[in-house]
Short mmCIF file of C-alpha atoms in Angstrom, two decimals:
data_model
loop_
_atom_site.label_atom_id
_atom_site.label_comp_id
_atom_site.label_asym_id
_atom_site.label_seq_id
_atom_site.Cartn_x
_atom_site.Cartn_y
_atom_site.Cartn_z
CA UNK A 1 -7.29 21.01 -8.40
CA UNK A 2 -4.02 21.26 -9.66
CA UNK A 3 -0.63 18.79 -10.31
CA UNK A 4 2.41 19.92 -8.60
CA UNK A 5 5.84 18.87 -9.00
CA UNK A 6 5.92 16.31 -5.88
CA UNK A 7 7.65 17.78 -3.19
CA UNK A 8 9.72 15.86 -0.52
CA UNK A 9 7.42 14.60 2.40
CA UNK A 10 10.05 15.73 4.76
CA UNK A 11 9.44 19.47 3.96
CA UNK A 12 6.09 19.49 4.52
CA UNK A 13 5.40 16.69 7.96
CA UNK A 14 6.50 18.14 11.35
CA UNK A 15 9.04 14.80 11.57
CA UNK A 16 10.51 15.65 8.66
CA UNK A 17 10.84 12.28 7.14
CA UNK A 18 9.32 10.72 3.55
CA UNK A 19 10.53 10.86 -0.02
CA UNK A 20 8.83 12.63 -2.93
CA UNK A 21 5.95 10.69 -3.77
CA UNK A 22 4.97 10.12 -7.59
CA UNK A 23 2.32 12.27 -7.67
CA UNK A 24 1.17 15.32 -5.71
CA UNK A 25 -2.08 17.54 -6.12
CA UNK A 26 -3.49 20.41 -4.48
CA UNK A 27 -6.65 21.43 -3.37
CA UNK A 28 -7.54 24.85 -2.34
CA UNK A 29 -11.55 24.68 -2.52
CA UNK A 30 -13.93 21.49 -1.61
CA UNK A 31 -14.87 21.32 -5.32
CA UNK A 32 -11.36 20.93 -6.16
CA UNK A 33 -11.00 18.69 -3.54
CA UNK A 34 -14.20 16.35 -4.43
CA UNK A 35 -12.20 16.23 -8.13
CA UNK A 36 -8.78 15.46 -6.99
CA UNK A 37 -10.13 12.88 -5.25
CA UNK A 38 -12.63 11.39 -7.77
CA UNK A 39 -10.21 11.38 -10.40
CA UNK A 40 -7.17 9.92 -8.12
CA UNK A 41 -9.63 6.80 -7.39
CA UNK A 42 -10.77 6.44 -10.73
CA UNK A 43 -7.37 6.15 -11.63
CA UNK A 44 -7.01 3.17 -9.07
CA UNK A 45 -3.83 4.57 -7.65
CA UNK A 46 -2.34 4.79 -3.88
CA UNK A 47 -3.30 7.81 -2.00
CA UNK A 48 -3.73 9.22 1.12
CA UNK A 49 -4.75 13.36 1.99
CA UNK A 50 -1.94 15.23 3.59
CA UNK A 51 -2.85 18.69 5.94
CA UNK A 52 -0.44 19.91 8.00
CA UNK A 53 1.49 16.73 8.14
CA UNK A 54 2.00 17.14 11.66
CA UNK A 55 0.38 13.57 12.98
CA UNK A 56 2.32 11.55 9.67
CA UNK A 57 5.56 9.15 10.07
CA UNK A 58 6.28 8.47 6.66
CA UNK A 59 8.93 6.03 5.52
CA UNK A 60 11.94 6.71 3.84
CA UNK A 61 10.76 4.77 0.54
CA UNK A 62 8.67 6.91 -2.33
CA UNK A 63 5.10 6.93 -1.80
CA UNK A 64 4.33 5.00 -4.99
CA UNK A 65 0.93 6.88 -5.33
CA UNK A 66 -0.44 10.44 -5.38
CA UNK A 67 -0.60 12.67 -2.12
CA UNK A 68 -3.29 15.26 -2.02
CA UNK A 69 -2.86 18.52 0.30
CA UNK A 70 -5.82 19.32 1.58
CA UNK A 71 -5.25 23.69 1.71
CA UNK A 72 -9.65 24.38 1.63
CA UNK A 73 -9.91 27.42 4.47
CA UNK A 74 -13.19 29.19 6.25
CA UNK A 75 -15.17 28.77 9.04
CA UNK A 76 -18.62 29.19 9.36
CA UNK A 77 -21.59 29.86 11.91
CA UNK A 78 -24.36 28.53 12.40
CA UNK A 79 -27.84 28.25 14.69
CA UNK A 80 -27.63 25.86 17.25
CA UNK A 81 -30.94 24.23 18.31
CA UNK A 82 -29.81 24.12 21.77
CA UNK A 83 -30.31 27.34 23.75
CA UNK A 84 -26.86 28.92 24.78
CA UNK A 85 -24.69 27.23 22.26
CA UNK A 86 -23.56 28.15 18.42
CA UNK A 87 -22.04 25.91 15.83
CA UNK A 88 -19.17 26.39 13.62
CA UNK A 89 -18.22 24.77 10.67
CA UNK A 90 -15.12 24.77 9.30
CA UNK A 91 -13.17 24.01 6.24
CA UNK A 92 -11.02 20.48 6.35
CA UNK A 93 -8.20 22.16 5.51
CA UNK A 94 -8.33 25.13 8.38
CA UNK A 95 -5.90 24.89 11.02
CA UNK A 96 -7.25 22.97 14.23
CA UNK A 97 -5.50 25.85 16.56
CA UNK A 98 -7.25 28.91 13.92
CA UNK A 99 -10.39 27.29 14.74
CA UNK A 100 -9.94 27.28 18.15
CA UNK A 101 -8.68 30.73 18.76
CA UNK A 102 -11.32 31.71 16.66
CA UNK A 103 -13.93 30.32 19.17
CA UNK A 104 -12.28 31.68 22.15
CA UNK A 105 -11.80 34.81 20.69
CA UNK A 106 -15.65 34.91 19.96
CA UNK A 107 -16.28 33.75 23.33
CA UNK A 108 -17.37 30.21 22.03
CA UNK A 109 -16.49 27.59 24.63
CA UNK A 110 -15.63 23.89 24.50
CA UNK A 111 -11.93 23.52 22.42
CA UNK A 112 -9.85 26.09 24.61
CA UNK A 113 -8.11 23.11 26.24
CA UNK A 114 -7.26 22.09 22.61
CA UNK A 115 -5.37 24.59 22.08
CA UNK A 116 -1.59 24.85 20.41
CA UNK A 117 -2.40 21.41 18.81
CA UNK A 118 -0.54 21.45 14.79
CA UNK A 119 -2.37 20.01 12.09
CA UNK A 120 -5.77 20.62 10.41
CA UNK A 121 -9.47 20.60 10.91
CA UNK A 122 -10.27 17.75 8.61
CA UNK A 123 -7.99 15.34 10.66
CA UNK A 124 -8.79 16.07 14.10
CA UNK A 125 -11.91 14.19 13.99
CA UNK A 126 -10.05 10.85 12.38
CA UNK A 127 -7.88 11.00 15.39
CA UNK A 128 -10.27 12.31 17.73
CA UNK A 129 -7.52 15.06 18.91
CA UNK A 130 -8.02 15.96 22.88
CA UNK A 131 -5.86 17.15 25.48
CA UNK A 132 -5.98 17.84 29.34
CA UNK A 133 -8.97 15.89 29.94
CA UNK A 134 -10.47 17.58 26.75
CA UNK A 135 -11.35 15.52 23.06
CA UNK A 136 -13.50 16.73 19.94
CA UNK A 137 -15.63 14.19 20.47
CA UNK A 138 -17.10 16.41 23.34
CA UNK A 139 -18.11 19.02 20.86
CA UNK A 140 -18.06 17.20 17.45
CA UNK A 141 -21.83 17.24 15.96
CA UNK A 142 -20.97 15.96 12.38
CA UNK A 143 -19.10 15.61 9.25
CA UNK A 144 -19.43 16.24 5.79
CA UNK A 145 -17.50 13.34 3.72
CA UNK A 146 -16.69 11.60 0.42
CA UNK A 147 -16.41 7.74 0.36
CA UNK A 148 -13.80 6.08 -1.69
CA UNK A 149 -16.29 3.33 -2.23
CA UNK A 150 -19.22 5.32 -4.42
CA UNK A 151 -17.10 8.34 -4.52
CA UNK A 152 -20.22 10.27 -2.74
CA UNK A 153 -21.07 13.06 -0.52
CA UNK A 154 -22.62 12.94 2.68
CA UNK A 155 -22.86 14.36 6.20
CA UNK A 156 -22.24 11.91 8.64
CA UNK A 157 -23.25 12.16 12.70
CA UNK A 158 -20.41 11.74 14.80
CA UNK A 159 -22.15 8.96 16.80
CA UNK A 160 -21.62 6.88 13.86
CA UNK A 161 -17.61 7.71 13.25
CA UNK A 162 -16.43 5.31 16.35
CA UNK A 163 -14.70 7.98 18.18
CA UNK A 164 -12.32 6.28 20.75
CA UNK A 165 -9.20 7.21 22.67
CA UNK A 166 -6.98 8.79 19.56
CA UNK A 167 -8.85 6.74 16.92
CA UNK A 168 -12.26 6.71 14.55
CA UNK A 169 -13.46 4.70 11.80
CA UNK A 170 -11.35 6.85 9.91
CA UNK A 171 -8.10 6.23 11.14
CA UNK A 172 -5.77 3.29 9.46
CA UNK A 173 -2.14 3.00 9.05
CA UNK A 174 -1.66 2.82 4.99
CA UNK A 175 -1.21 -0.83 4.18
CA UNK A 176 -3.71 -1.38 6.86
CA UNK A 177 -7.12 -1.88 6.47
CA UNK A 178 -9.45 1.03 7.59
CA UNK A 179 -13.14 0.72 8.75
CA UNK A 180 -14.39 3.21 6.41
CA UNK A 181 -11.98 4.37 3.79
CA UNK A 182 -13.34 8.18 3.76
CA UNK A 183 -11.91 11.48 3.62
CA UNK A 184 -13.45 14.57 5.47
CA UNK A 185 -14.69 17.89 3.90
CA UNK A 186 -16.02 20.07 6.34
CA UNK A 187 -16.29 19.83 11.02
CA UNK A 188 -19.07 21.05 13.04
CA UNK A 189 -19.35 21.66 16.49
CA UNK A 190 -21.43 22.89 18.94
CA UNK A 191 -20.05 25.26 21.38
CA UNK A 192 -21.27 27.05 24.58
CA UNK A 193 -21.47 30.77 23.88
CA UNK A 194 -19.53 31.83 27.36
CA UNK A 195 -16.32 33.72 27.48
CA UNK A 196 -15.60 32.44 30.71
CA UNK A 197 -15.74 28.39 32.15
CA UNK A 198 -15.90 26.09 35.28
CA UNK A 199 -12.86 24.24 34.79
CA UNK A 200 -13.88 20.93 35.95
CA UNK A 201 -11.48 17.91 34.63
CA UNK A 202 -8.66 16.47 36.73
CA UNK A 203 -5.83 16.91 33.99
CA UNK A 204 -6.98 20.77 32.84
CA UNK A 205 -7.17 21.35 36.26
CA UNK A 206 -3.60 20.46 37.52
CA UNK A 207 -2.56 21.60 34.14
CA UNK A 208 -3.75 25.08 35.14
CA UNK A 209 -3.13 25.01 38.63
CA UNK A 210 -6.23 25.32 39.36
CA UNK A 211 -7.89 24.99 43.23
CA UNK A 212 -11.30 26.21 43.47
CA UNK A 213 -14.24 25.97 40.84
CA UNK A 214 -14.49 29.44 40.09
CA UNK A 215 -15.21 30.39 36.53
CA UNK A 216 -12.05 31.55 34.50
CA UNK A 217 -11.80 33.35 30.86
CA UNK A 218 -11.39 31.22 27.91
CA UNK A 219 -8.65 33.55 26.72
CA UNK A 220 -6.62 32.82 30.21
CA UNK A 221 -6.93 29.25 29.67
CA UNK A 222 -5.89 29.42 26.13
CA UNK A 223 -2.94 31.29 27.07
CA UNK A 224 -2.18 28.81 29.86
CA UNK A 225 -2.11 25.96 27.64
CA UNK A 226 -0.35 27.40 25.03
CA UNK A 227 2.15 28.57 27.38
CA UNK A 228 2.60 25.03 28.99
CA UNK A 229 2.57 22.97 26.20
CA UNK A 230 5.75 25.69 24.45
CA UNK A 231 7.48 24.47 27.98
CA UNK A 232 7.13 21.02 26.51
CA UNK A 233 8.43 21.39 23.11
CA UNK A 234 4.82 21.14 21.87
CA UNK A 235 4.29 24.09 19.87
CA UNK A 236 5.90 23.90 16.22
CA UNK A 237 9.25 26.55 16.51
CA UNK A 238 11.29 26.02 13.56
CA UNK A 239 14.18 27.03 15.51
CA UNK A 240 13.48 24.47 18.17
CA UNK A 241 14.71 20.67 17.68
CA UNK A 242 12.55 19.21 20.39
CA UNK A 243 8.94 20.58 18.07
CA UNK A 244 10.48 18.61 14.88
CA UNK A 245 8.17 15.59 15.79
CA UNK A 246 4.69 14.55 16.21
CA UNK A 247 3.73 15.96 19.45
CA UNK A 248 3.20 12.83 21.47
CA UNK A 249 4.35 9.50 19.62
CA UNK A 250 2.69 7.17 21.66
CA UNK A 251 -0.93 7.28 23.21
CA UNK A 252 -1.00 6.89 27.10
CA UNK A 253 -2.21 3.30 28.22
CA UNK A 254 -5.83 2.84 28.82
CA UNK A 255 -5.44 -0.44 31.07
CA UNK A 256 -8.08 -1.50 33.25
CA UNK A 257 -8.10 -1.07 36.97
CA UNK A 258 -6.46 -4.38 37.63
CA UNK A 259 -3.76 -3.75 35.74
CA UNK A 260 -3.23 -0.23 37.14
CA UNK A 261 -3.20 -1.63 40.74
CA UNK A 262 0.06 -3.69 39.19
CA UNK A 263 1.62 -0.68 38.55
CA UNK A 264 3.82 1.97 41.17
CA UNK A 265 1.33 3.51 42.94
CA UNK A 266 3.61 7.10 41.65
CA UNK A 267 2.41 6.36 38.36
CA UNK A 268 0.04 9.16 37.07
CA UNK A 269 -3.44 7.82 36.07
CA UNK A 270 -6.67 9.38 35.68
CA UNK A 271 -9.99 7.51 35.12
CA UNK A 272 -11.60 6.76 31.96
CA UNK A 273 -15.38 8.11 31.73
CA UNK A 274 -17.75 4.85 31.13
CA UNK A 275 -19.02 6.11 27.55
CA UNK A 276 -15.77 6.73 25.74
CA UNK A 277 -14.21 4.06 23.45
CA UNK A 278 -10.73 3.21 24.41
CA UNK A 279 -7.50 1.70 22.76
CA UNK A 280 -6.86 -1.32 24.99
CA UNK A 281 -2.80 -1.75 26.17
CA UNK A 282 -2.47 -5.34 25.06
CA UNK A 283 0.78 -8.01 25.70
CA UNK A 284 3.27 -8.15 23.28
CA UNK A 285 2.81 -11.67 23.01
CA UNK A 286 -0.89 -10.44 21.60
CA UNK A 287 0.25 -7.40 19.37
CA UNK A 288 0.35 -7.96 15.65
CA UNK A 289 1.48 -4.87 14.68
CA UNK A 290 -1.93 -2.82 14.30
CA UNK A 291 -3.74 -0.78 16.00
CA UNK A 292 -6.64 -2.99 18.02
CA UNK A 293 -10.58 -1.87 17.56
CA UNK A 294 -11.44 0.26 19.63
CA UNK A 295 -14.11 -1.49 22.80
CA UNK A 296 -16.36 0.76 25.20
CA UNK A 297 -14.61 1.51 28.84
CA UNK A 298 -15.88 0.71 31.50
CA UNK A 299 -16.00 2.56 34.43
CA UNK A 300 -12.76 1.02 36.10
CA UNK A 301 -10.70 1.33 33.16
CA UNK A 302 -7.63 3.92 33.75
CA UNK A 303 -5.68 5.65 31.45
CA UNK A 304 -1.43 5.99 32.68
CA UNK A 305 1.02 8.13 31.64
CA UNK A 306 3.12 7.01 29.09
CA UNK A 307 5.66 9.26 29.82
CA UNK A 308 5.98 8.47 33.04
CA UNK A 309 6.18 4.61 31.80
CA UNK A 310 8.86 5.74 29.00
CA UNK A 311 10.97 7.53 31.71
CA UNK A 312 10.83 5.24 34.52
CA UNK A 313 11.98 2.36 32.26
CA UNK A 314 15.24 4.21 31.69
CA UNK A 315 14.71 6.06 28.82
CA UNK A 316 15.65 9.57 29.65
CA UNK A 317 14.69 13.15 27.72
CA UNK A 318 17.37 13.24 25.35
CA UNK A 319 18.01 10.07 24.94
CA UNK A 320 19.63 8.53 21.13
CA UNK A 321 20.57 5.15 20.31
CA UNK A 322 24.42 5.55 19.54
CA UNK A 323 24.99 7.53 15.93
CA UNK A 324 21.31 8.06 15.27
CA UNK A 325 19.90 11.69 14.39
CA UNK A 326 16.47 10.62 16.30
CA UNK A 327 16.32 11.53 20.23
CA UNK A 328 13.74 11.79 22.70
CA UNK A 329 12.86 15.40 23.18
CA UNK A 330 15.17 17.24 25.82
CA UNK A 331 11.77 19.11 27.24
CA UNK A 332 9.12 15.89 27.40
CA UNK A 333 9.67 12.12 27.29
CA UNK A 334 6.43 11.23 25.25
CA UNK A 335 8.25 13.34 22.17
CA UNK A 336 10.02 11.64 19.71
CA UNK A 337 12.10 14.06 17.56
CA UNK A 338 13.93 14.54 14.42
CA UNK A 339 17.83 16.39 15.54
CA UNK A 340 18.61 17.25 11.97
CA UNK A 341 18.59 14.78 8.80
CA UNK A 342 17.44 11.64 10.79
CA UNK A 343 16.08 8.92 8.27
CA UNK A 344 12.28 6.97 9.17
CA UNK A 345 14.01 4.03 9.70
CA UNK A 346 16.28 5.95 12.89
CA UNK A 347 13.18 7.39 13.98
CA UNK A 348 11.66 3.86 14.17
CA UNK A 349 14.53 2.07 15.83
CA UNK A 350 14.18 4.48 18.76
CA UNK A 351 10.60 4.22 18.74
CA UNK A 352 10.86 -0.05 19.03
CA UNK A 353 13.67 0.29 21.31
CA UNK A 354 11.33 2.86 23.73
CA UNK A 355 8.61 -0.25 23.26
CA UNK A 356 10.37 -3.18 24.37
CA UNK A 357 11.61 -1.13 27.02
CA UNK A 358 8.30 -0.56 28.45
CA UNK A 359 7.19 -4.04 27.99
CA UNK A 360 10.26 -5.35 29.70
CA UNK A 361 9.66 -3.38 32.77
CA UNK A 362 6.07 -2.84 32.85
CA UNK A 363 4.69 -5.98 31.00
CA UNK A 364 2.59 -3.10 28.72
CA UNK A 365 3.03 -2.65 24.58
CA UNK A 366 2.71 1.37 24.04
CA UNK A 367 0.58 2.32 21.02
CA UNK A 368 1.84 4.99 18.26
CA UNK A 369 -0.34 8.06 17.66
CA UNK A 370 0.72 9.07 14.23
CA UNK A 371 -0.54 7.71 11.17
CA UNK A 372 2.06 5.72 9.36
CA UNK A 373 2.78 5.66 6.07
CA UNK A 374 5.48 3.13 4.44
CA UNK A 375 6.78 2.35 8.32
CA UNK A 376 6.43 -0.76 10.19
CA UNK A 377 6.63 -0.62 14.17
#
């Protein structure tokens, strides 16, 4: 462990927005880690455990606690007692897209479609991180954590971590208050040891361009995703405006099929398998300003495009409110971005006005995917 002089939050978060907190500590091994962390709650000061900041809208205010980066590194392989398959467990602070081209390149399959996605190992699992039809929770056998509460160790299953659609246990908004106030050491999951796949989900599928079920390489599919998501301003290019965000800023709606049949039958929509969790849409008249518990689908619910919803209730790619530094991405409509200098608070006013405009229109109240720290939406 080791104090640093605090660093702006906006040099180190993808949206490029946050003060220098009071206090800032890094961690480059999980003993280091265990300590920064032990000694920051024993202090009984503010915190919160910052990787590659690329899922974190902080406010414009100073953090008025410490931040801890989370820099631990390695992965590791192990036996898997299921024929076929290997597990790997990595390091909290690894990069989510070094694991995965790690497994691809090793001709482990199950996080290829995950591919190009910023941030760290450690926080995919608080999120529960997925894309194209394809989530962690699919692969995710367990973590190894520290509670705030005893300041302990333990490995914990992921059947009891509450993974839902973009949300865990884990996940809170600071000021909020969290199900299990926890931060995570070490990931394992268990892979299938195949360098090529069946491509079987809708989304990967179309994402692909897919037509027939006919086994394709890992390493294709990586490059394909990689490849589409750069086409949507989704892979971090500091020369690029449109990747100085959070990747998506809401969630897509998971409504059920009711509601769906309410809306244009041109709105994409893909079903909802029966045993995940899911982030119910709720009326604004409903929605007090957090993030609902997540509640097990059912087998009609149906998750839309919010992009789609964003765009068709007149909010263009590109679009700014009038003198703000904050704009819609010019490549994808779900990307809120940072143009250069933009405070939180611009980055918020677009990101209320792109809510009420979906509610007016389409009765729904879009959910934010990145944590938030010191902002209110």
């Amino acid at each position: 462990m080791q104090e640093i002089e605090p660093v702006r939050l906006s040099e180190l978060t993808t949206l490029r927005t946050g003060a220098a907190p009071e206090r800032m500590l890094d961690a480059t091994t999980t003993p280091a880690l265990i300590e920064a962390l032990r000694e920051t709650w024993h202090r009984g000061e503010e915190w919160f455990v910052l990787g590659g900041g690329s899922n974190l809208f902080v406010g414009d205010e100073p953090f008025e606690g410490t931040v801890i980066r989370v820099r631990t590194e390695g992965i590791e392989e192990l036996p898997s007692p299921h024929q076929g398959r290997v597990r790997l467990r990595a390091q909290a602070g690894h990069g989510w897209d070094d694991l995965v081209a790690y497994a691809v390149a090793h001709g482990y399959a199950g996080l290829e479609a995950m591919s190009g996605i910023p941030g760290t190992v450690g926080a995919s699992p608080v999120q529960n991180i997925g894309a194209y039809g394809q989530e962690i929770q699919e692969t995710l056998v367990e973590v190894e954590l520290i509670d705030e509460s005893t300041g302990e160790v333990s490995t914990v299953p992921a059947a009891d971590l509450g993974l839902g659609f973009r949300t865990s246990v884990l996940k809170h908004h600071h000021g909020s208050v969290p199900l299990r106030r926890a931060v995570i050491l070490s990931v394992t999951v268990d892979l299938v040891v195949a360098n090529e796949r069946i491509v079987r989900g809708e989304q990967l599928r179309r994402a692909l361009g897919l037509v027939d079920e006919a086994p394709v390489p890992l390493a294709w599919v990586r490059e394909r995703i990689l490849a589409t998501r750069a086409s949507k301003g989704m892979l971090l290019d500091e020369s690029d405006p449109d990747t100085h965000g959070v990747g998506s800023f809401f969630q897509n709606a998971i409504v059920t099929a009711a509601v769906a049949t309410a809306l244009p039958p041109e709105c994409p929509r893909w079903p909802v398998a029966p045993d995940l969790d899911a982030v119910t849409v709720i009326p604004l008249a409903s929605y007090d300003g957090q993030v609902p518990l997540s509640k097990p689908a059912t087998v009609s619910d149906v998750k839309v495009s919010a992009a789609w919803l964003i765009e068709q209730a007149g909010i263009r790619k590109g679009f700014k409110l009038p003198r703000s530094r904050a704009s819609v991405s010019t490549k994808h409509a779900l990307a809120l971005t940072n143009r250069g200098g933009a405070t939180a608070a611009e980055v918020a006013e677009l990101a209320r006005f792109i809510q009420s405009r979906v509610h007016a229109e389409f009765g729904l109240v879009l959910q934010p995917e990145p944590v938030l720290v010191g902002v209110d939406l």
